[in-house]
mmCIF file of C-alpha atoms in Angstrom:
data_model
loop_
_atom_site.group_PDB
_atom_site.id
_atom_site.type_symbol
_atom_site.label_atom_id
_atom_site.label_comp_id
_atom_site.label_asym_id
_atom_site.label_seq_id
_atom_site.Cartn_x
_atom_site.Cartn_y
_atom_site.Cartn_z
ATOM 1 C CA UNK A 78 75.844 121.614 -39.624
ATOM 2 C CA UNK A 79 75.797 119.995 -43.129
ATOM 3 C CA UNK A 80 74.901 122.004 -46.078
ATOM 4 C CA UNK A 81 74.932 122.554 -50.121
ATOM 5 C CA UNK A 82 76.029 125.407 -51.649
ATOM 6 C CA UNK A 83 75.506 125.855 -55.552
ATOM 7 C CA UNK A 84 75.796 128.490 -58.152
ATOM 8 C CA UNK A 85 72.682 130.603 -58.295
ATOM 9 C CA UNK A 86 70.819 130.285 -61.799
ATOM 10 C CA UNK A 87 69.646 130.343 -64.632
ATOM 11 C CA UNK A 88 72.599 129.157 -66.540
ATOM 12 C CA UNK A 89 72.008 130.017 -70.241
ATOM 13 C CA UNK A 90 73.734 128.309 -72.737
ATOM 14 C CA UNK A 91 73.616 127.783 -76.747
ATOM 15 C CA UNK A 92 73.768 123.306 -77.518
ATOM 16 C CA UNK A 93 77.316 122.037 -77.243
ATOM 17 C CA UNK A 94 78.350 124.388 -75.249
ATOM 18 C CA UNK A 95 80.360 123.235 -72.220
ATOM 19 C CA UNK A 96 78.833 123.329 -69.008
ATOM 20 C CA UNK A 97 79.530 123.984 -65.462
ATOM 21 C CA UNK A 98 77.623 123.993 -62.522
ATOM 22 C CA UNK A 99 79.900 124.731 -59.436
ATOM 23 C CA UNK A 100 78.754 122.887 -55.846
ATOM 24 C CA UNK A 101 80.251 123.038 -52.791
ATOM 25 C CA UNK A 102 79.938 121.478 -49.174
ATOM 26 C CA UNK A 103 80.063 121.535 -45.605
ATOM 27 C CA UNK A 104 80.293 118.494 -43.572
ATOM 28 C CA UNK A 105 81.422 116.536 -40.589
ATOM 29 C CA UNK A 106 83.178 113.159 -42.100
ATOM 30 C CA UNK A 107 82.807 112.019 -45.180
ATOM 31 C CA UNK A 108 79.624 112.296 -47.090
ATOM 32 C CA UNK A 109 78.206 110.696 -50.242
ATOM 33 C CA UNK A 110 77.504 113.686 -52.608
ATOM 34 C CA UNK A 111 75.156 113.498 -55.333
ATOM 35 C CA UNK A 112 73.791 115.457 -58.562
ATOM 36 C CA UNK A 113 70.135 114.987 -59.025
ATOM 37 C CA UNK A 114 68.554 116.204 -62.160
ATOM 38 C CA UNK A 115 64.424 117.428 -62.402
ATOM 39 C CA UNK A 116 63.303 117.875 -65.335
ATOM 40 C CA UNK A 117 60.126 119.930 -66.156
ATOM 41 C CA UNK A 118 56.814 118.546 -64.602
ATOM 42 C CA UNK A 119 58.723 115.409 -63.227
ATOM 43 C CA UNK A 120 60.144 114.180 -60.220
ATOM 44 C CA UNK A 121 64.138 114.320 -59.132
ATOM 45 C CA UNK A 122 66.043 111.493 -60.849
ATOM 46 C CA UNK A 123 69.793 110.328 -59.766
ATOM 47 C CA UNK A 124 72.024 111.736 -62.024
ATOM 48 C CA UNK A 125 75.349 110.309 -61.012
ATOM 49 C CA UNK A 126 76.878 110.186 -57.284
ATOM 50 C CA UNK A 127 80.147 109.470 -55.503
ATOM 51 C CA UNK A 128 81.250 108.095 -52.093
ATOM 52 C CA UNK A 129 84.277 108.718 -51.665
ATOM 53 C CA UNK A 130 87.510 111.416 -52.454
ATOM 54 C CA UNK A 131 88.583 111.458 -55.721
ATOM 55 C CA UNK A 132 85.845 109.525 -56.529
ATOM 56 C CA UNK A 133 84.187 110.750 -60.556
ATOM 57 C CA UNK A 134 80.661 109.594 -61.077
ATOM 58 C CA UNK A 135 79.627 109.888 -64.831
ATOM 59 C CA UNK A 136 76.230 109.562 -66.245
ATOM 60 C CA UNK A 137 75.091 110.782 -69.486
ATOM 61 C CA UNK A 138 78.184 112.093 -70.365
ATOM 62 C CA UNK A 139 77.882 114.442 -67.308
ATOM 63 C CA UNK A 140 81.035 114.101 -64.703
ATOM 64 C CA UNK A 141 81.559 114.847 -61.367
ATOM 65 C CA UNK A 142 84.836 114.684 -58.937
ATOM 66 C CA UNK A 143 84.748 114.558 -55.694
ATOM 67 C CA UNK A 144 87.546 117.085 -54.311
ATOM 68 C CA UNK A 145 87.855 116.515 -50.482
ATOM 69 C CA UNK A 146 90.681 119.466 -50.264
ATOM 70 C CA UNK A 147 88.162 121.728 -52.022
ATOM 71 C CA UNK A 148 84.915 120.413 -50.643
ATOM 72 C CA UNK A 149 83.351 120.316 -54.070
ATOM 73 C CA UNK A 150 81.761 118.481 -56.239
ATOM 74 C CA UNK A 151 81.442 120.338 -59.911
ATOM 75 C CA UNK A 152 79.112 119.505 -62.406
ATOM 76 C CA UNK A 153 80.670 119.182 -65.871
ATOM 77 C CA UNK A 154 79.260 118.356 -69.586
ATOM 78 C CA UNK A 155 81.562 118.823 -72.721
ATOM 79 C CA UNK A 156 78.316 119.301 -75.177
ATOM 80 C CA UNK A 157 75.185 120.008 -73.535
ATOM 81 C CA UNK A 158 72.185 119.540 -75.621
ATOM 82 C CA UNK A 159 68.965 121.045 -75.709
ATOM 83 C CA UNK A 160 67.119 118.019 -73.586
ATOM 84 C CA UNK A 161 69.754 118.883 -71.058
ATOM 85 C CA UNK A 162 67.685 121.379 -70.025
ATOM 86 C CA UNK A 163 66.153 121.083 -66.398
ATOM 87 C CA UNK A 164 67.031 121.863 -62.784
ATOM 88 C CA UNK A 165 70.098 120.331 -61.165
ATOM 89 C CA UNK A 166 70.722 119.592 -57.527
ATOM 90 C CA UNK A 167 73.635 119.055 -55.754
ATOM 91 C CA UNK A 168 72.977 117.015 -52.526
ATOM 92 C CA UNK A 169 75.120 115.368 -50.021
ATOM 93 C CA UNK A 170 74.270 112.658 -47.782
ATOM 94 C CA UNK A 171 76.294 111.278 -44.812
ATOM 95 C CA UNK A 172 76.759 107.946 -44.200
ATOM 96 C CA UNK A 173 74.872 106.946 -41.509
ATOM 97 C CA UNK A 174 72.079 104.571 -42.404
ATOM 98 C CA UNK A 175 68.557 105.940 -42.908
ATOM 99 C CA UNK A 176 69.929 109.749 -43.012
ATOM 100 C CA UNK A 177 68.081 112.444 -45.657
ATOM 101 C CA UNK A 178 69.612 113.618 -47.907
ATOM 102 C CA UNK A 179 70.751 117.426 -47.873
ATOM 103 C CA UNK A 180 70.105 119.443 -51.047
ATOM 104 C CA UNK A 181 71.313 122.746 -52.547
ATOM 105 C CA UNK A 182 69.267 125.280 -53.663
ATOM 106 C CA UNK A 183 69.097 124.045 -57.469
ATOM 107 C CA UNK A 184 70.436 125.455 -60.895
ATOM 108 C CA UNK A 185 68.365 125.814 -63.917
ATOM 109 C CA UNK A 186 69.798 125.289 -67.102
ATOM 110 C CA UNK A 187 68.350 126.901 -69.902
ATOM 111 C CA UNK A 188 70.056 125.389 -73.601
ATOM 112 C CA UNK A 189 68.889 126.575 -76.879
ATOM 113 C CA UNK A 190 69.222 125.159 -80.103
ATOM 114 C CA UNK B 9 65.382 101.120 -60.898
ATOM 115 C CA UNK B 10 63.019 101.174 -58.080
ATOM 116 C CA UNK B 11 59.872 103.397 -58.684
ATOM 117 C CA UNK B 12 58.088 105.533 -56.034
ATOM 118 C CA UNK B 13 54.774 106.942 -56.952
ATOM 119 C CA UNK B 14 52.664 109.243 -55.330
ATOM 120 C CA UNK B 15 48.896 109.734 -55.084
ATOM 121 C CA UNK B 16 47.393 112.451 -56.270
ATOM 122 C CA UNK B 17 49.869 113.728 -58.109
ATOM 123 C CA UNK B 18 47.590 116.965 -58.072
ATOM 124 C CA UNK B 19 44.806 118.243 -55.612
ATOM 125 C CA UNK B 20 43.009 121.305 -55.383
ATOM 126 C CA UNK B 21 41.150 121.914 -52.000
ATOM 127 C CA UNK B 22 39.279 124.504 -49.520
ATOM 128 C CA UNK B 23 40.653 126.281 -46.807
ATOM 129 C CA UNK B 24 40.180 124.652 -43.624
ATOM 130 C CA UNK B 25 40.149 120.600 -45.172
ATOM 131 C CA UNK B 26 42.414 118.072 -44.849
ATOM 132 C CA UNK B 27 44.104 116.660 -48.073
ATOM 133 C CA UNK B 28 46.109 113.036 -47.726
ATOM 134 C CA UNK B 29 48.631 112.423 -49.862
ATOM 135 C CA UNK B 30 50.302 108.802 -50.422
ATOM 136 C CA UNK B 31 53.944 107.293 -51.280
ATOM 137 C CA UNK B 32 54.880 104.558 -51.990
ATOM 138 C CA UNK B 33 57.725 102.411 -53.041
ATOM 139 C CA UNK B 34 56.024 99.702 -55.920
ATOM 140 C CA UNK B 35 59.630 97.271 -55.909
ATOM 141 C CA UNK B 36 61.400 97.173 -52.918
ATOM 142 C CA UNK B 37 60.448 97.820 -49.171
ATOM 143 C CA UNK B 38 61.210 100.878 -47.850
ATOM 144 C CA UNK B 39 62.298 101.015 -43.760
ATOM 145 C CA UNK B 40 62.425 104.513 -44.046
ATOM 146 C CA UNK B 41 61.052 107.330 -46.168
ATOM 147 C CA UNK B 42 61.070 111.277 -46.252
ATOM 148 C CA UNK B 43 59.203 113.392 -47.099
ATOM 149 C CA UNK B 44 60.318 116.981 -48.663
ATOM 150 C CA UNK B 45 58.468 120.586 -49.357
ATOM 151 C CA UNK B 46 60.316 122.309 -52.708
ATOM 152 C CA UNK B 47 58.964 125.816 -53.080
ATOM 153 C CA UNK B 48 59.181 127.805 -56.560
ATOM 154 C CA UNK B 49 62.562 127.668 -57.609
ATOM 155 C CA UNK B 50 63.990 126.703 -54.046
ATOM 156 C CA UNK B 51 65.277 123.748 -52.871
ATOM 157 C CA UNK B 52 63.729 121.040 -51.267
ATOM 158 C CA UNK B 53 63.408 121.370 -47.706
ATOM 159 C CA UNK B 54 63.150 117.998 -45.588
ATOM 160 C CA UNK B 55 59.996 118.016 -43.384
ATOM 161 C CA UNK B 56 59.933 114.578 -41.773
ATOM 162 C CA UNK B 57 61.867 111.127 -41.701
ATOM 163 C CA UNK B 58 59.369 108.488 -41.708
ATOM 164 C CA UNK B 59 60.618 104.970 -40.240
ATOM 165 C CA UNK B 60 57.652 101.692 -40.444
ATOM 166 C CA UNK B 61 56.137 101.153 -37.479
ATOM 167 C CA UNK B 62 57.520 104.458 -35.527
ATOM 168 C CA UNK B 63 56.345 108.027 -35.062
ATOM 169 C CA UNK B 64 58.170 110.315 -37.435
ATOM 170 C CA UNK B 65 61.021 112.923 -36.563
ATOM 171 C CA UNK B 66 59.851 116.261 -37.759
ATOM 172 C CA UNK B 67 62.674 118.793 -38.517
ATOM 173 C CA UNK B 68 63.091 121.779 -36.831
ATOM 174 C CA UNK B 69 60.146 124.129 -37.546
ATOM 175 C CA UNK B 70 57.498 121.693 -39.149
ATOM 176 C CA UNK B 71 54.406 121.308 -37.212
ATOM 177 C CA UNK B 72 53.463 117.741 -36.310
ATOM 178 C CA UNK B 73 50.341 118.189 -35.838
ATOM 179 C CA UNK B 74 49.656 119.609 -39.054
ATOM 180 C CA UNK B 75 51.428 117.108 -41.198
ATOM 181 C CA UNK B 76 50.586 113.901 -40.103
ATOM 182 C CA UNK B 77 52.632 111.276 -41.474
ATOM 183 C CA UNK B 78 51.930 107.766 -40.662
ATOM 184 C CA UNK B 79 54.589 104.677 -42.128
ATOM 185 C CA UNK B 80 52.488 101.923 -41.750
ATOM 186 C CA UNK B 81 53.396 99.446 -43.958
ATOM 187 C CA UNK B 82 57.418 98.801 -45.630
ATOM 188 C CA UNK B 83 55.675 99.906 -48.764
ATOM 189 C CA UNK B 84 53.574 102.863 -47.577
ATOM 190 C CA UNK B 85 53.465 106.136 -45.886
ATOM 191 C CA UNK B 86 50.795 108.935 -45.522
ATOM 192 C CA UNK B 87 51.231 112.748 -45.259
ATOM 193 C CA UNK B 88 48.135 114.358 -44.078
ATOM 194 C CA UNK B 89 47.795 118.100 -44.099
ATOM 195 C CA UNK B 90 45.660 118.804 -42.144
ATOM 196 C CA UNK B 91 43.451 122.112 -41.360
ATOM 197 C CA UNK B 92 45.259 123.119 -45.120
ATOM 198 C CA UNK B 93 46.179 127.032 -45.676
ATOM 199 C CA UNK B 94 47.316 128.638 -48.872
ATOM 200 C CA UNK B 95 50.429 128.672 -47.208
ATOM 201 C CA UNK B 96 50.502 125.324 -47.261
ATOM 202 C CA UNK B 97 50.012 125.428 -51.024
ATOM 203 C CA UNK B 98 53.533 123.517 -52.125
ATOM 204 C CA UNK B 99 55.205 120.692 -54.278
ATOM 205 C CA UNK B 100 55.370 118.235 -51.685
ATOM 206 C CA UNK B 101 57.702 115.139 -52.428
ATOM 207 C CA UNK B 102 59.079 111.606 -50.908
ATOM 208 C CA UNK B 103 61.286 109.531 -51.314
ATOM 209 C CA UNK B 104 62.018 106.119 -49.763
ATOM 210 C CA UNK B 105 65.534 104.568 -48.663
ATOM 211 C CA UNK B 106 65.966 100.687 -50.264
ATOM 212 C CA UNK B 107 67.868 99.049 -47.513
ATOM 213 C CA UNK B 108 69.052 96.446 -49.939
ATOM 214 C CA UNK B 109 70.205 98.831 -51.901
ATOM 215 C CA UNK B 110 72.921 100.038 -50.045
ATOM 216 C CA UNK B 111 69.930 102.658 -48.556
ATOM 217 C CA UNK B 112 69.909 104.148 -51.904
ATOM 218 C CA UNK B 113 67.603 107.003 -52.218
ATOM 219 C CA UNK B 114 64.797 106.854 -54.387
ATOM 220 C CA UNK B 115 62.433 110.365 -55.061
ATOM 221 C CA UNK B 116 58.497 110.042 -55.977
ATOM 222 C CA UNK B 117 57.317 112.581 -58.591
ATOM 223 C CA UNK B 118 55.562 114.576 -56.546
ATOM 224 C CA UNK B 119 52.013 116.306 -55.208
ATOM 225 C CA UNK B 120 51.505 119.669 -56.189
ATOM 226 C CA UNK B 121 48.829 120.739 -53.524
ATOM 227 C CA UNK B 122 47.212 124.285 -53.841
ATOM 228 C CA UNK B 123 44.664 125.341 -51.376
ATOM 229 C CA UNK B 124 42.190 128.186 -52.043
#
């Protein structure tokens, strides 16, 4: 079946350091994959997604590629900041219409000024 | 973007009552919506796809007949716990698909239910 894997947290970092957040997959096809973001006492927001290998979604100057001969899809920030603190899920969808989407189990990052 | 809310965002009740919680999608209509359990520092785990104007698919494991979900409008859909436990004390969330959208996926904020 289809799944998520992502690194188990807490990530702990000190502000602009670079971060990393490693997701992988397992999927029949080709599925959209997606980073969500939660951040404390709010709901999941889209944090950048793509559709296709090779694809990089960006958002916030957070990137993403999607590597079909590695079935991942790594989170990356050069300079994380202190409100980049929340959980992040990794979440793949497939793409037939009106399908859920699949999450991972969610990182917490933790940065400190 | 499109904006989901949820109603109550909080709610607090007995053992043995049934607590109703509502989503719904305030910009855009919503064929289908889901709705999703996240336990402490889990994921979230899909309970139900809810399509307007059908009965729901439950996943694997989720009892239908003690969440009732009910999609009755493109803008609406109900999840009704009923005959609550404290094991049913969760973060329950949905989120709705905008067709026109290319079926992009968009997430409530949440219902925090705790049942004593």
């Amino acid at each position: 079946g289809n799944s998520v894997t992502q690194m188990e947290g807490p990530v702990t970092l000190s502000e602009e350091a670079f971060l990393t957040i490693n997701c992988t997959y397992t999927a029949t096809g080709y599925p959209s994959l997606f980073w969500y973001v939660q951040y404390p006492g709010e709901g999941l927001q889209l944090l950048l997604k793509a559709t296709k290998a090779d694809d990089k979604g960006s958002n916030k100057g957070f990137e993403a590629t999607y590597r079909k001969e590695t079935t991942s899809f790594h989170l990356e920030k050069g300079s994380v900041q202190v409100s980049d603190s929340a959980v992040y899920f990794c979440a793949l969808r497939t793409n037939q219409a009106g399908t859920a989407l699949i999450f991972g189990k969610g990182t917490t990052l933790s940065v400190s000024s | 973007g499109a904006v989901v809310s949820q109603h109550p965002s909080r709610v607090i009740c007995k053992s043995g009552t049934s607590v109703k919680i509502e989503c719904r999608s305030l910009d855009f209509q919503a064929t289908t919506m889901f709705w999703y359990r996240q336990f402490p520092k889990q994921s979230l785990m899909l309970m139900a796809t809810s399509n307007e104007g059908s009965k729901a698919t439950y996943e694997q494991g989720v009892e239908k007949d003690k969440f009732l979900i009910n999609h009755a409008s493109l803008t609406l859909s109900t999840l009704t716990v009923t005959s609550a436990h404290p094991e049913d004390s969760s973060f329950y969330i949905c989120s709705a698909h905008d067709r026109d959208r290319a079926y992009e996926q968009y997430f409530g904020p949440g219902t925090r239910l705790t049942v004593t």
